[in-house]
Amino acid sequence: MDARGYRRHQGENFTNGNLGTCMDYTNSPGTNQHPNNHDYQELEIIYSHLDSTTTVGSVVTGSATASGWGRLVSSSASKHSSIYRLDLGNGQSMLTHVIWAE
């Protein structure tokens, strides 16, 4: 578990039986290539919002400017990933990391 009490991996012992999840340490990773239902449940616990905060941004299509995310501050060489910075005022800003899919 990390400092907040979240489990990082389902199994952290290389000699235990294979759990069939990418969040399992193993000496035989052939069947541990993808998350399982437990992994998705853990993500929901970690990222669910119990307040009015939202992480949903504006919808981006084609080569839109994504103005709801602020201004583009960096892009990967392959243009498959971008980082936008939105000024929130009072010295605060929000960064949005976008992984572009075709």
Short mmCIF file of N, CA, C and O in Angstrom, two decimals:
data_model
loop_
_atom_site.label_atom_id
_atom_site.label_comp_id
_atom_site.label_asym_id
_atom_site.label_seq_id
_atom_site.Cartn_x
_atom_site.Cartn_y
_atom_site.Cartn_z
N MET A 1 0.84 -1.19 0.00
CA MET A 1 0.00 0.00 0.00
C MET A 1 0.87 1.24 0.00
O MET A 1 1.96 1.24 0.53
N ASP A 2 0.32 2.29 -0.61
CA ASP A 2 1.06 3.54 -0.60
C ASP A 2 0.68 4.34 0.65
O ASP A 2 -0.06 3.87 1.50
N ALA A 3 1.16 5.56 0.74
CA ALA A 3 0.93 6.38 1.93
C ALA A 3 -0.55 6.70 2.16
O ALA A 3 -0.96 6.96 3.28
N ARG A 4 -1.35 6.66 1.09
CA ARG A 4 -2.78 6.96 1.23
C ARG A 4 -3.60 5.71 1.51
O ARG A 4 -4.81 5.78 1.63
N GLY A 5 -2.98 4.53 1.57
CA GLY A 5 -3.69 3.30 1.84
C GLY A 5 -4.16 2.56 0.60
O GLY A 5 -4.87 1.58 0.69
N TYR A 6 -3.75 3.03 -0.58
CA TYR A 6 -4.14 2.36 -1.82
C TYR A 6 -3.18 1.23 -2.13
O TYR A 6 -1.96 1.37 -1.97
N ARG A 7 -3.71 0.11 -2.59
CA ARG A 7 -2.85 -1.00 -2.99
C ARG A 7 -2.27 -0.70 -4.36
O ARG A 7 -2.99 -0.33 -5.27
N ARG A 8 -0.98 -0.84 -4.49
CA ARG A 8 -0.34 -0.59 -5.78
C ARG A 8 -0.44 -1.80 -6.69
O ARG A 8 -0.68 -1.68 -7.87
N HIS A 9 -0.22 -2.97 -6.14
CA HIS A 9 -0.22 -4.21 -6.91
C HIS A 9 -0.99 -5.28 -6.15
O HIS A 9 -1.02 -5.28 -4.94
N GLN A 10 -1.59 -6.21 -6.90
CA GLN A 10 -2.31 -7.30 -6.24
C GLN A 10 -1.35 -8.31 -5.64
O GLN A 10 -1.63 -8.90 -4.62
N GLY A 11 -0.23 -8.52 -6.29
CA GLY A 11 0.78 -9.43 -5.78
C GLY A 11 2.15 -8.82 -5.94
O GLY A 11 2.49 -8.35 -7.01
N GLU A 12 2.94 -8.79 -4.88
CA GLU A 12 4.27 -8.18 -4.95
C GLU A 12 5.37 -9.20 -4.68
O GLU A 12 6.48 -8.84 -4.35
N ASN A 13 5.04 -10.48 -4.82
CA ASN A 13 6.01 -11.55 -4.60
C ASN A 13 6.15 -12.31 -5.92
O ASN A 13 5.20 -12.89 -6.42
N PHE A 14 7.36 -12.30 -6.48
CA PHE A 14 7.60 -12.93 -7.78
C PHE A 14 7.37 -14.44 -7.77
O PHE A 14 7.14 -15.04 -8.80
N THR A 15 7.42 -15.07 -6.60
CA THR A 15 7.30 -16.53 -6.55
C THR A 15 5.87 -17.02 -6.31
O THR A 15 5.62 -18.22 -6.38
N ASN A 16 4.93 -16.13 -6.01
CA ASN A 16 3.53 -16.54 -5.84
C ASN A 16 2.93 -16.93 -7.19
O ASN A 16 3.46 -16.59 -8.24
N GLY A 17 1.79 -17.59 -7.15
CA GLY A 17 1.10 -17.96 -8.38
C GLY A 17 0.71 -16.74 -9.19
O GLY A 17 0.47 -15.67 -8.65
N ASN A 18 0.62 -16.91 -10.50
CA ASN A 18 0.27 -15.84 -11.42
C ASN A 18 -1.19 -15.45 -11.21
O ASN A 18 -2.08 -16.29 -11.26
N LEU A 19 -1.47 -14.16 -11.00
CA LEU A 19 -2.83 -13.68 -10.75
C LEU A 19 -3.56 -13.24 -12.01
O LEU A 19 -4.72 -12.85 -11.95
N GLY A 20 -2.89 -13.24 -13.15
CA GLY A 20 -3.54 -12.87 -14.40
C GLY A 20 -3.90 -11.40 -14.52
O GLY A 20 -4.92 -11.04 -15.08
N THR A 21 -3.07 -10.53 -13.97
CA THR A 21 -3.30 -9.09 -14.05
C THR A 21 -1.96 -8.37 -14.22
O THR A 21 -0.93 -8.84 -13.72
N CYS A 22 -1.98 -7.25 -14.91
CA CYS A 22 -0.75 -6.49 -15.10
C CYS A 22 -0.26 -5.86 -13.80
O CYS A 22 0.86 -5.35 -13.74
N MET A 23 -1.06 -5.92 -12.75
CA MET A 23 -0.67 -5.37 -11.45
C MET A 23 -0.16 -6.45 -10.50
O MET A 23 -0.28 -6.35 -9.30
N ASP A 24 0.42 -7.49 -11.07
CA ASP A 24 0.97 -8.62 -10.31
C ASP A 24 2.43 -8.80 -10.68
O ASP A 24 2.75 -8.91 -11.85
N TYR A 25 3.30 -8.79 -9.69
CA TYR A 25 4.70 -9.11 -9.95
C TYR A 25 4.78 -10.60 -10.29
O TYR A 25 4.14 -11.42 -9.63
N THR A 26 5.53 -10.94 -11.30
CA THR A 26 5.63 -12.35 -11.69
C THR A 26 6.90 -12.61 -12.46
O THR A 26 7.45 -11.72 -13.09
N ASN A 27 7.36 -13.84 -12.40
CA ASN A 27 8.50 -14.26 -13.21
C ASN A 27 8.05 -14.73 -14.58
O ASN A 27 8.86 -15.02 -15.44
N SER A 28 6.72 -14.85 -14.78
CA SER A 28 6.16 -15.34 -16.03
C SER A 28 5.04 -14.40 -16.47
O SER A 28 3.86 -14.68 -16.26
N PRO A 29 5.38 -13.28 -17.10
CA PRO A 29 4.37 -12.25 -17.40
C PRO A 29 3.48 -12.53 -18.60
O PRO A 29 2.65 -11.70 -18.95
N GLY A 30 3.58 -13.68 -19.22
CA GLY A 30 2.81 -13.97 -20.43
C GLY A 30 1.32 -13.73 -20.30
O GLY A 30 0.69 -13.23 -21.23
N THR A 31 0.72 -14.09 -19.18
CA THR A 31 -0.72 -13.89 -19.01
C THR A 31 -1.04 -12.68 -18.13
O THR A 31 -2.20 -12.48 -17.77
N ASN A 32 -0.05 -11.91 -17.80
CA ASN A 32 -0.25 -10.71 -16.97
C ASN A 32 -0.07 -9.45 -17.82
O ASN A 32 0.67 -8.55 -17.46
N GLN A 33 -0.79 -9.36 -18.91
CA GLN A 33 -0.61 -8.23 -19.82
C GLN A 33 -1.68 -7.16 -19.70
O GLN A 33 -1.52 -6.08 -20.25
N HIS A 34 -2.79 -7.45 -19.01
CA HIS A 34 -3.91 -6.52 -18.97
C HIS A 34 -4.47 -6.42 -17.55
O HIS A 34 -4.32 -7.33 -16.75
N PRO A 35 -5.17 -5.31 -17.26
CA PRO A 35 -5.83 -5.19 -15.95
C PRO A 35 -6.99 -6.17 -15.83
O PRO A 35 -7.57 -6.57 -16.83
N ASN A 36 -7.34 -6.52 -14.60
CA ASN A 36 -8.52 -7.35 -14.38
C ASN A 36 -9.58 -6.51 -13.66
O ASN A 36 -9.38 -5.32 -13.42
N ASN A 37 -10.72 -7.10 -13.32
CA ASN A 37 -11.81 -6.35 -12.68
C ASN A 37 -11.37 -5.67 -11.39
O ASN A 37 -11.76 -4.54 -11.11
N HIS A 38 -10.55 -6.34 -10.60
CA HIS A 38 -10.08 -5.74 -9.34
C HIS A 38 -9.28 -4.47 -9.61
O HIS A 38 -9.41 -3.48 -8.88
N ASP A 39 -8.45 -4.49 -10.65
CA ASP A 39 -7.66 -3.30 -10.98
C ASP A 39 -8.58 -2.12 -11.30
O ASP A 39 -8.35 -1.00 -10.85
N TYR A 40 -9.62 -2.37 -12.08
CA TYR A 40 -10.56 -1.30 -12.42
C TYR A 40 -11.31 -0.81 -11.18
O TYR A 40 -11.58 0.39 -11.05
N GLN A 41 -11.64 -1.71 -10.27
CA GLN A 41 -12.30 -1.30 -9.03
C GLN A 41 -11.39 -0.40 -8.20
O GLN A 41 -11.84 0.60 -7.62
N GLU A 42 -10.11 -0.73 -8.14
CA GLU A 42 -9.15 0.10 -7.41
C GLU A 42 -9.04 1.48 -8.04
O GLU A 42 -8.98 2.49 -7.33
N LEU A 43 -9.02 1.56 -9.37
CA LEU A 43 -8.96 2.85 -10.06
C LEU A 43 -10.19 3.69 -9.75
O LEU A 43 -10.10 4.90 -9.54
N GLU A 44 -11.34 3.04 -9.71
CA GLU A 44 -12.58 3.75 -9.39
C GLU A 44 -12.51 4.33 -7.97
O GLU A 44 -12.92 5.46 -7.74
N ILE A 45 -11.98 3.56 -7.03
CA ILE A 45 -11.84 4.04 -5.66
C ILE A 45 -10.89 5.24 -5.60
O ILE A 45 -11.18 6.26 -4.97
N ILE A 46 -9.77 5.14 -6.30
CA ILE A 46 -8.76 6.19 -6.26
C ILE A 46 -9.26 7.46 -6.94
O ILE A 46 -9.07 8.56 -6.43
N TYR A 47 -9.93 7.33 -8.10
CA TYR A 47 -10.25 8.50 -8.90
C TYR A 47 -11.71 8.95 -8.84
O TYR A 47 -12.06 9.95 -9.45
N SER A 48 -12.57 8.25 -8.09
CA SER A 48 -13.95 8.71 -8.01
C SER A 48 -13.99 10.00 -7.19
O SER A 48 -13.24 10.17 -6.24
N HIS A 49 -14.87 10.89 -7.58
CA HIS A 49 -14.98 12.17 -6.90
C HIS A 49 -16.16 12.14 -5.95
O HIS A 49 -17.28 11.83 -6.35
N LEU A 50 -15.92 12.43 -4.72
CA LEU A 50 -16.98 12.48 -3.73
C LEU A 50 -17.40 13.92 -3.45
O LEU A 50 -18.07 14.20 -2.48
N ASP A 51 -16.97 14.83 -4.34
CA ASP A 51 -17.32 16.24 -4.20
C ASP A 51 -17.77 16.76 -5.56
O ASP A 51 -18.05 15.98 -6.46
N SER A 52 -17.83 18.05 -5.74
CA SER A 52 -18.32 18.62 -7.00
C SER A 52 -17.21 18.78 -8.04
O SER A 52 -17.46 19.28 -9.12
N THR A 53 -16.00 18.32 -7.76
CA THR A 53 -14.89 18.43 -8.69
C THR A 53 -15.11 17.52 -9.88
O THR A 53 -15.64 16.43 -9.76
N THR A 54 -14.69 17.99 -11.05
CA THR A 54 -14.77 17.16 -12.24
C THR A 54 -13.43 17.17 -12.96
O THR A 54 -12.71 18.15 -12.91
N THR A 55 -13.10 16.07 -13.59
CA THR A 55 -11.89 16.01 -14.40
C THR A 55 -12.23 15.90 -15.88
O THR A 55 -11.38 15.67 -16.70
N VAL A 56 -13.51 16.09 -16.19
CA VAL A 56 -13.95 15.99 -17.58
C VAL A 56 -13.71 17.33 -18.25
O VAL A 56 -14.16 18.36 -17.79
N GLY A 57 -12.99 17.30 -19.36
CA GLY A 57 -12.70 18.51 -20.11
C GLY A 57 -13.60 18.64 -21.31
O GLY A 57 -14.56 17.88 -21.48
N SER A 58 -13.29 19.58 -22.17
CA SER A 58 -14.09 19.78 -23.37
C SER A 58 -13.82 18.67 -24.37
O SER A 58 -12.76 18.04 -24.36
N VAL A 59 -14.78 18.42 -25.23
CA VAL A 59 -14.62 17.39 -26.25
C VAL A 59 -13.74 17.94 -27.36
O VAL A 59 -13.92 19.07 -27.80
N VAL A 60 -12.79 17.14 -27.79
CA VAL A 60 -11.86 17.56 -28.83
C VAL A 60 -12.05 16.67 -30.04
O VAL A 60 -12.04 15.45 -29.92
N THR A 61 -12.24 17.27 -31.19
CA THR A 61 -12.33 16.49 -32.41
C THR A 61 -11.35 17.04 -33.42
O THR A 61 -11.06 18.23 -33.44
N GLY A 62 -10.84 16.17 -34.27
CA GLY A 62 -9.91 16.59 -35.31
C GLY A 62 -8.73 17.33 -34.74
O GLY A 62 -8.06 16.85 -33.84
N SER A 63 -8.47 18.52 -35.25
CA SER A 63 -7.33 19.30 -34.79
C SER A 63 -7.78 20.52 -34.00
O SER A 63 -7.22 21.59 -34.12
N ALA A 64 -8.83 20.38 -33.23
CA ALA A 64 -9.36 21.49 -32.42
C ALA A 64 -8.29 22.01 -31.47
O ALA A 64 -7.35 21.31 -31.13
N THR A 65 -8.44 23.22 -31.00
CA THR A 65 -7.44 23.84 -30.15
C THR A 65 -7.56 23.45 -28.70
O THR A 65 -6.69 23.76 -27.90
N ALA A 66 -8.62 22.79 -28.30
CA ALA A 66 -8.82 22.36 -26.91
C ALA A 66 -8.76 23.54 -25.96
O ALA A 66 -8.14 23.49 -24.91
N SER A 67 -9.42 24.64 -26.31
CA SER A 67 -9.33 25.87 -25.51
C SER A 67 -9.79 25.68 -24.07
O SER A 67 -9.35 26.39 -23.19
N GLY A 68 -10.64 24.70 -23.81
CA GLY A 68 -11.07 24.44 -22.44
C GLY A 68 -9.95 23.92 -21.56
O GLY A 68 -10.07 23.92 -20.35
N TRP A 69 -8.87 23.47 -22.17
CA TRP A 69 -7.72 22.97 -21.42
C TRP A 69 -6.66 24.04 -21.22
O TRP A 69 -5.64 23.78 -20.60
N GLY A 70 -6.85 25.23 -21.77
CA GLY A 70 -5.83 26.27 -21.68
C GLY A 70 -4.94 26.26 -22.90
O GLY A 70 -5.34 25.83 -23.98
N ARG A 71 -3.70 26.70 -22.71
CA ARG A 71 -2.80 26.77 -23.87
C ARG A 71 -1.86 25.58 -23.89
O ARG A 71 -1.48 25.05 -22.84
N LEU A 72 -1.49 25.18 -25.08
CA LEU A 72 -0.55 24.07 -25.27
C LEU A 72 0.82 24.49 -24.75
O LEU A 72 1.33 25.54 -25.13
N VAL A 73 1.41 23.69 -23.87
CA VAL A 73 2.74 24.02 -23.36
C VAL A 73 3.80 23.03 -23.84
O VAL A 73 4.98 23.36 -23.87
N SER A 74 3.40 21.82 -24.22
CA SER A 74 4.37 20.89 -24.80
C SER A 74 3.64 19.79 -25.55
O SER A 74 2.48 19.50 -25.30
N SER A 75 4.38 19.20 -26.48
CA SER A 75 3.86 18.12 -27.30
C SER A 75 4.98 17.12 -27.52
O SER A 75 6.13 17.52 -27.66
N SER A 76 4.64 15.83 -27.57
CA SER A 76 5.66 14.84 -27.84
C SER A 76 6.11 14.97 -29.30
O SER A 76 5.39 15.52 -30.14
N ALA A 77 7.29 14.47 -29.61
CA ALA A 77 7.81 14.54 -30.98
C ALA A 77 6.87 13.85 -31.96
O ALA A 77 6.72 14.28 -33.09
N SER A 78 6.21 12.80 -31.51
CA SER A 78 5.31 12.05 -32.38
C SER A 78 3.93 12.70 -32.48
O SER A 78 3.08 12.25 -33.25
N LYS A 79 3.67 13.75 -31.68
CA LYS A 79 2.38 14.44 -31.61
C LYS A 79 1.26 13.54 -31.09
O LYS A 79 0.09 13.81 -31.27
N HIS A 80 1.60 12.46 -30.38
CA HIS A 80 0.60 11.56 -29.81
C HIS A 80 0.23 11.96 -28.38
O HIS A 80 -0.65 11.38 -27.78
N SER A 81 0.93 12.93 -27.83
CA SER A 81 0.68 13.34 -26.45
C SER A 81 0.96 14.84 -26.33
O SER A 81 1.89 15.35 -26.95
N SER A 82 0.11 15.53 -25.57
CA SER A 82 0.24 16.98 -25.40
C SER A 82 -0.05 17.34 -23.95
O SER A 82 -0.76 16.63 -23.25
N ILE A 83 0.50 18.47 -23.51
CA ILE A 83 0.21 19.00 -22.18
C ILE A 83 -0.28 20.43 -22.34
O ILE A 83 0.34 21.24 -23.03
N TYR A 84 -1.43 20.71 -21.70
CA TYR A 84 -2.03 22.04 -21.73
C TYR A 84 -2.00 22.62 -20.32
O TYR A 84 -2.10 21.91 -19.34
N ARG A 85 -1.87 23.96 -20.24
CA ARG A 85 -1.87 24.65 -18.94
C ARG A 85 -3.00 25.66 -18.94
O ARG A 85 -3.10 26.51 -19.81
N LEU A 86 -3.88 25.55 -17.92
CA LEU A 86 -4.99 26.48 -17.75
C LEU A 86 -4.72 27.32 -16.51
O LEU A 86 -4.52 26.79 -15.43
N ASP A 87 -4.68 28.64 -16.67
CA ASP A 87 -4.46 29.55 -15.55
C ASP A 87 -5.75 29.68 -14.76
O ASP A 87 -6.78 30.10 -15.30
N LEU A 88 -5.73 29.31 -13.48
CA LEU A 88 -6.91 29.37 -12.62
C LEU A 88 -6.95 30.65 -11.78
O LEU A 88 -7.89 30.86 -11.03
N GLY A 89 -5.91 31.46 -11.87
CA GLY A 89 -5.84 32.68 -11.08
C GLY A 89 -5.23 32.43 -9.71
O GLY A 89 -5.04 31.28 -9.31
N ASN A 90 -4.89 33.47 -9.01
CA ASN A 90 -4.30 33.39 -7.66
C ASN A 90 -3.06 32.51 -7.63
O ASN A 90 -2.82 31.80 -6.66
N GLY A 91 -2.30 32.51 -8.71
CA GLY A 91 -1.06 31.72 -8.76
C GLY A 91 -1.28 30.23 -8.95
O GLY A 91 -0.35 29.45 -8.86
N GLN A 92 -2.51 29.83 -9.23
CA GLN A 92 -2.80 28.40 -9.43
C GLN A 92 -3.04 28.12 -10.91
O GLN A 92 -3.55 28.96 -11.64
N SER A 93 -2.66 26.91 -11.32
CA SER A 93 -2.92 26.49 -12.69
C SER A 93 -3.22 25.00 -12.70
O SER A 93 -2.94 24.28 -11.74
N MET A 94 -3.82 24.55 -13.78
CA MET A 94 -4.15 23.14 -13.94
C MET A 94 -3.50 22.64 -15.21
O MET A 94 -3.57 23.29 -16.26
N LEU A 95 -2.82 21.50 -15.11
CA LEU A 95 -2.22 20.86 -16.26
C LEU A 95 -3.10 19.71 -16.70
O LEU A 95 -3.61 18.95 -15.89
N THR A 96 -3.29 19.59 -18.02
CA THR A 96 -4.05 18.48 -18.59
C THR A 96 -3.16 17.74 -19.56
O THR A 96 -2.61 18.33 -20.49
N HIS A 97 -2.94 16.44 -19.29
CA HIS A 97 -2.12 15.60 -20.16
C HIS A 97 -3.07 14.84 -21.08
O HIS A 97 -3.95 14.12 -20.62
N VAL A 98 -2.90 15.02 -22.38
CA VAL A 98 -3.77 14.41 -23.37
C VAL A 98 -2.98 13.38 -24.16
O VAL A 98 -1.90 13.67 -24.65
N ILE A 99 -3.51 12.18 -24.25
CA ILE A 99 -2.94 11.15 -25.12
C ILE A 99 -3.90 11.03 -26.31
O ILE A 99 -5.05 10.66 -26.14
N TRP A 100 -3.41 11.41 -27.48
CA TRP A 100 -4.26 11.46 -28.67
C TRP A 100 -4.39 10.06 -29.27
O TRP A 100 -3.42 9.33 -29.42
N ALA A 101 -5.60 9.69 -29.61
CA ALA A 101 -5.87 8.40 -30.24
C ALA A 101 -6.45 8.63 -31.62
O ALA A 101 -7.12 9.63 -31.87
N GLU A 102 -6.19 7.70 -32.50
CA GLU A 102 -6.75 7.82 -33.85
C GLU A 102 -8.07 7.14 -33.94
O GLU A 102 -8.38 6.21 -33.27
#
